[in-house]
Amino acid sequence: EENTAYMPSPNIHSLSAPVLMSRKQTPSEFLKKIIGRPVVVKLNSGVDYRGVLACLDGYMNIALEQTEEYVNGQLKNKYGDAFIRGNNVLYISTTKRRG
Amino acid sequence: MADEPEPPVAQQTVEEPLDLIRLSLDERIYVKMRSDRELRGRLHAYDQHLNMIMGDVEETVTTVEIDEETYEEIYKSTKRNIPMLFVRGDGVILVSPPMRTGT
């Protein structure tokens, strides 16, 4: 049984091992595991935000670093840090960061 | 396979997203809101709902008109200045330090 020792790894850009989904885990366990990884956050409005997940809370409020905003697939904006209010979030997904 | 309760290791260095907003207090911030609105101003106060008090605010409202004949999209934006503003949190989408180049 892996001991979930918390070890943020912000410098790892591509992870060969996907987040283990082979055993049951609660959403909150997933959320703890993906901290520090590049993620895609899709909002209810359809806008995409790609960045490194700094932290999040139970309301799905999200703090991202090195954020890029995509509207209709087009890069519209970049933010150094971005806080996203949780009620707007449709999903959070991990992604391999495109260089 | 019983779930073992993890010993509370003193590793709570992870702040929650609201803590990161606290770092922006008294700083200028950029707020993206519903209804195609954006605010730039100084953050004086906030709460867990993202209700905010902002000072020296510039609000930008963006609209798109579609020309009936050419079907081209015409983007218009309207700005206004507000010395002191209460923002209701449910309209907030995103909060960020104002756009900086570099870093």
Short mmCIF file of C-alpha atoms in Angstrom, two decimals:
data_model
loop_
_atom_site.label_atom_id
_atom_site.label_comp_id
_atom_site.label_asym_id
_atom_site.label_seq_id
_atom_site.Cartn_x
_atom_site.Cartn_y
_atom_site.Cartn_z
CA GLU A 1 0.00 0.00 0.00
CA GLU A 2 1.69 3.14 -1.08
CA ASN A 3 2.25 5.67 1.65
CA THR A 4 0.93 8.92 0.33
CA ALA A 5 3.91 10.96 1.38
CA TYR A 6 3.40 14.40 -0.01
CA MET A 7 6.16 15.27 -2.42
CA PRO A 8 5.52 18.13 -4.83
CA SER A 9 7.51 17.74 -8.04
CA PRO A 10 7.04 20.92 -10.01
CA ASN A 11 10.07 20.30 -12.22
CA ILE A 12 8.83 17.08 -13.71
CA HIS A 13 7.37 18.02 -17.05
CA SER A 14 6.44 14.66 -18.43
CA LEU A 15 5.44 11.76 -16.28
CA SER A 16 5.69 8.36 -17.79
CA ALA A 17 3.55 6.76 -15.11
CA PRO A 18 -0.06 7.89 -15.22
CA VAL A 19 -1.84 8.57 -11.95
CA LEU A 20 -2.89 5.13 -10.72
CA MET A 21 -6.55 4.59 -11.41
CA SER A 22 -6.54 0.83 -11.18
CA ARG A 23 -7.82 0.80 -7.63
CA LYS A 24 -10.74 2.70 -6.23
CA GLN A 25 -9.88 6.15 -5.03
CA THR A 26 -12.02 8.97 -3.96
CA PRO A 27 -12.00 12.23 -5.91
CA SER A 28 -10.22 13.96 -3.03
CA GLU A 29 -7.35 11.46 -3.23
CA PHE A 30 -7.04 12.19 -6.93
CA LEU A 31 -6.96 15.91 -6.25
CA LYS A 32 -4.14 15.52 -3.73
CA LYS A 33 -2.13 13.47 -6.19
CA ILE A 34 -2.25 15.86 -9.10
CA ILE A 35 -0.92 18.88 -7.25
CA GLY A 36 2.22 20.12 -9.00
CA ARG A 37 1.28 18.58 -12.35
CA PRO A 38 0.30 20.35 -15.54
CA VAL A 39 -3.47 20.29 -15.84
CA VAL A 40 -6.31 21.42 -18.03
CA VAL A 41 -9.18 23.13 -16.26
CA LYS A 42 -12.32 23.41 -18.35
CA LEU A 43 -14.95 25.86 -17.27
CA ASN A 44 -18.70 25.60 -17.73
CA SER A 45 -18.37 28.41 -20.27
CA GLY A 46 -16.12 26.22 -22.44
CA VAL A 47 -12.94 28.21 -21.78
CA ASP A 48 -9.80 26.14 -21.12
CA TYR A 49 -7.03 27.01 -18.72
CA ARG A 50 -3.74 25.14 -18.92
CA GLY A 51 -1.16 25.48 -16.21
CA VAL A 52 0.59 23.86 -13.29
CA LEU A 53 -1.74 23.07 -10.42
CA ALA A 54 -0.51 24.93 -7.36
CA CYS A 55 -3.37 23.99 -5.07
CA LEU A 56 -7.09 23.51 -4.83
CA ASP A 57 -9.78 23.09 -2.20
CA GLY A 58 -13.02 21.20 -1.64
CA TYR A 59 -15.03 23.77 -3.55
CA MET A 60 -12.80 23.19 -6.59
CA ASN A 61 -11.37 26.67 -6.24
CA ILE A 62 -8.09 26.34 -8.14
CA ALA A 63 -4.76 28.12 -8.06
CA LEU A 64 -2.67 27.69 -11.21
CA GLU A 65 0.81 28.84 -12.19
CA GLN A 66 2.03 29.64 -15.70
CA THR A 67 -1.55 29.74 -16.91
CA GLU A 68 -2.67 29.93 -20.50
CA GLU A 69 -6.26 30.68 -21.48
CA TYR A 70 -7.69 28.99 -24.58
CA VAL A 71 -10.95 30.07 -26.15
CA ASN A 72 -12.18 27.89 -29.04
CA GLY A 73 -8.80 26.24 -29.07
CA GLN A 74 -7.00 29.54 -29.51
CA LEU A 75 -4.54 30.93 -27.01
CA LYS A 76 -6.02 34.17 -25.79
CA ASN A 77 -4.18 35.14 -22.62
CA LYS A 78 -1.40 34.21 -20.28
CA TYR A 79 -1.42 34.67 -16.53
CA GLY A 80 1.51 34.19 -14.18
CA ASP A 81 -0.78 33.09 -11.40
CA ALA A 82 -4.49 32.52 -11.64
CA PHE A 83 -7.17 31.80 -9.09
CA ILE A 84 -10.30 30.22 -10.53
CA ARG A 85 -13.56 30.20 -8.60
CA GLY A 86 -14.72 26.64 -8.17
CA ASN A 87 -18.33 27.02 -9.26
CA ASN A 88 -17.14 27.73 -12.82
CA VAL A 89 -15.15 24.51 -13.10
CA LEU A 90 -16.48 21.71 -15.26
CA TYR A 91 -13.44 19.45 -14.86
CA ILE A 92 -9.77 19.25 -13.98
CA SER A 93 -7.64 16.88 -16.04
CA THR A 94 -3.97 16.01 -16.08
CA THR A 95 -2.11 16.51 -19.32
CA LYS A 96 1.34 16.14 -20.78
CA ARG A 97 2.55 19.72 -21.05
CA ARG A 98 3.22 20.67 -24.63
CA GLY A 99 6.53 22.56 -24.79
CA MET B 1 -7.51 -3.77 3.19
CA ALA B 2 -8.49 -1.32 5.88
CA ASP B 3 -7.60 2.27 5.23
CA GLU B 4 -4.92 3.20 7.68
CA PRO B 5 -5.41 6.67 9.13
CA GLU B 6 -2.37 8.63 8.16
CA PRO B 7 -0.42 10.10 11.05
CA PRO B 8 -0.83 13.87 10.92
CA VAL B 9 2.57 14.78 9.56
CA ALA B 10 3.38 18.47 9.89
CA GLN B 11 3.43 18.90 6.14
CA GLN B 12 0.63 21.43 5.77
CA THR B 13 2.83 23.65 3.67
CA VAL B 14 0.16 23.48 0.95
CA GLU B 15 -1.96 26.56 1.19
CA GLU B 16 -5.43 26.65 -0.16
CA PRO B 17 -6.20 28.84 -3.16
CA LEU B 18 -7.79 31.52 -0.94
CA ASP B 19 -4.50 31.88 0.91
CA LEU B 20 -2.88 32.81 -2.36
CA ILE B 21 -5.46 35.55 -2.86
CA ARG B 22 -4.54 36.87 0.56
CA LEU B 23 -1.05 37.52 -0.83
CA SER B 24 -2.64 39.95 -3.29
CA LEU B 25 -4.24 42.14 -0.61
CA ASP B 26 -3.51 45.78 -1.23
CA GLU B 27 -2.04 44.89 -4.59
CA ARG B 28 -3.51 45.63 -7.96
CA ILE B 29 -5.34 42.65 -9.43
CA TYR B 30 -7.14 41.63 -12.57
CA VAL B 31 -10.58 40.02 -12.24
CA LYS B 32 -12.40 38.24 -15.05
CA MET B 33 -16.14 38.14 -14.48
CA ARG B 34 -19.25 36.73 -16.06
CA SER B 35 -21.02 38.75 -18.72
CA ASP B 36 -17.73 39.54 -20.45
CA ARG B 37 -16.57 41.97 -17.82
CA GLU B 38 -13.10 42.61 -16.52
CA LEU B 39 -11.94 44.63 -13.57
CA ARG B 40 -8.53 46.06 -12.78
CA GLY B 41 -8.10 47.63 -9.40
CA ARG B 42 -6.63 47.42 -5.92
CA LEU B 43 -7.84 44.60 -3.70
CA HIS B 44 -8.81 45.88 -0.27
CA ALA B 45 -10.80 42.94 1.07
CA TYR B 46 -12.23 39.59 0.12
CA ASP B 47 -14.03 36.64 1.66
CA GLN B 48 -14.57 32.95 0.96
CA HIS B 49 -17.35 33.77 -1.52
CA LEU B 50 -14.93 35.96 -3.45
CA ASN B 51 -16.99 39.02 -2.52
CA MET B 52 -14.39 41.76 -2.85
CA ILE B 53 -13.84 45.39 -2.05
CA MET B 54 -11.74 47.01 -4.71
CA GLY B 55 -10.51 50.56 -5.06
CA ASP B 56 -9.48 52.62 -8.05
CA VAL B 57 -11.21 50.24 -10.42
CA GLU B 58 -11.39 50.25 -14.18
CA GLU B 59 -14.22 48.09 -15.50
CA THR B 60 -14.17 46.88 -19.12
CA VAL B 61 -17.36 45.52 -20.68
CA THR B 62 -16.84 43.75 -24.01
CA THR B 63 -19.60 43.20 -26.53
CA VAL B 64 -19.66 41.52 -29.94
CA GLU B 65 -21.88 42.82 -32.66
CA ILE B 66 -22.46 40.82 -35.81
CA ASP B 67 -22.90 42.82 -38.99
CA GLU B 68 -26.04 41.56 -40.65
CA GLU B 69 -24.63 41.82 -44.14
CA THR B 70 -20.98 40.93 -43.79
CA TYR B 71 -21.38 38.71 -40.71
CA GLU B 72 -18.17 40.11 -39.37
CA GLU B 73 -17.70 40.20 -35.63
CA ILE B 74 -17.26 43.70 -34.28
CA TYR B 75 -15.73 43.76 -30.81
CA LYS B 76 -16.49 46.81 -28.75
CA SER B 77 -15.39 47.53 -25.25
CA THR B 78 -16.67 50.12 -22.83
CA LYS B 79 -14.64 51.27 -19.87
CA ARG B 80 -15.57 53.15 -16.77
CA ASN B 81 -13.73 54.14 -13.62
CA ILE B 82 -15.05 53.49 -10.12
CA PRO B 83 -13.27 54.82 -7.02
CA MET B 84 -14.57 52.17 -4.61
CA LEU B 85 -16.47 49.01 -5.50
CA PHE B 86 -18.11 46.03 -3.83
CA VAL B 87 -17.99 42.97 -6.07
CA ARG B 88 -20.42 40.13 -5.41
CA GLY B 89 -18.47 36.89 -5.48
CA ASP B 90 -20.80 34.78 -7.57
CA GLY B 91 -19.94 36.79 -10.67
CA VAL B 92 -16.21 36.16 -10.37
CA ILE B 93 -14.52 33.72 -12.73
CA LEU B 94 -10.79 34.37 -12.31
CA VAL B 95 -8.47 36.50 -10.20
CA SER B 96 -4.87 37.22 -11.12
CA PRO B 97 -2.13 39.76 -10.61
CA PRO B 98 -2.33 42.22 -13.49
CA MET B 99 -0.73 41.03 -16.72
CA ARG B 100 3.01 41.23 -16.44
CA THR B 101 5.42 40.63 -19.28
CA GLY B 102 8.27 38.26 -18.68
CA THR B 103 8.88 36.21 -15.48
#
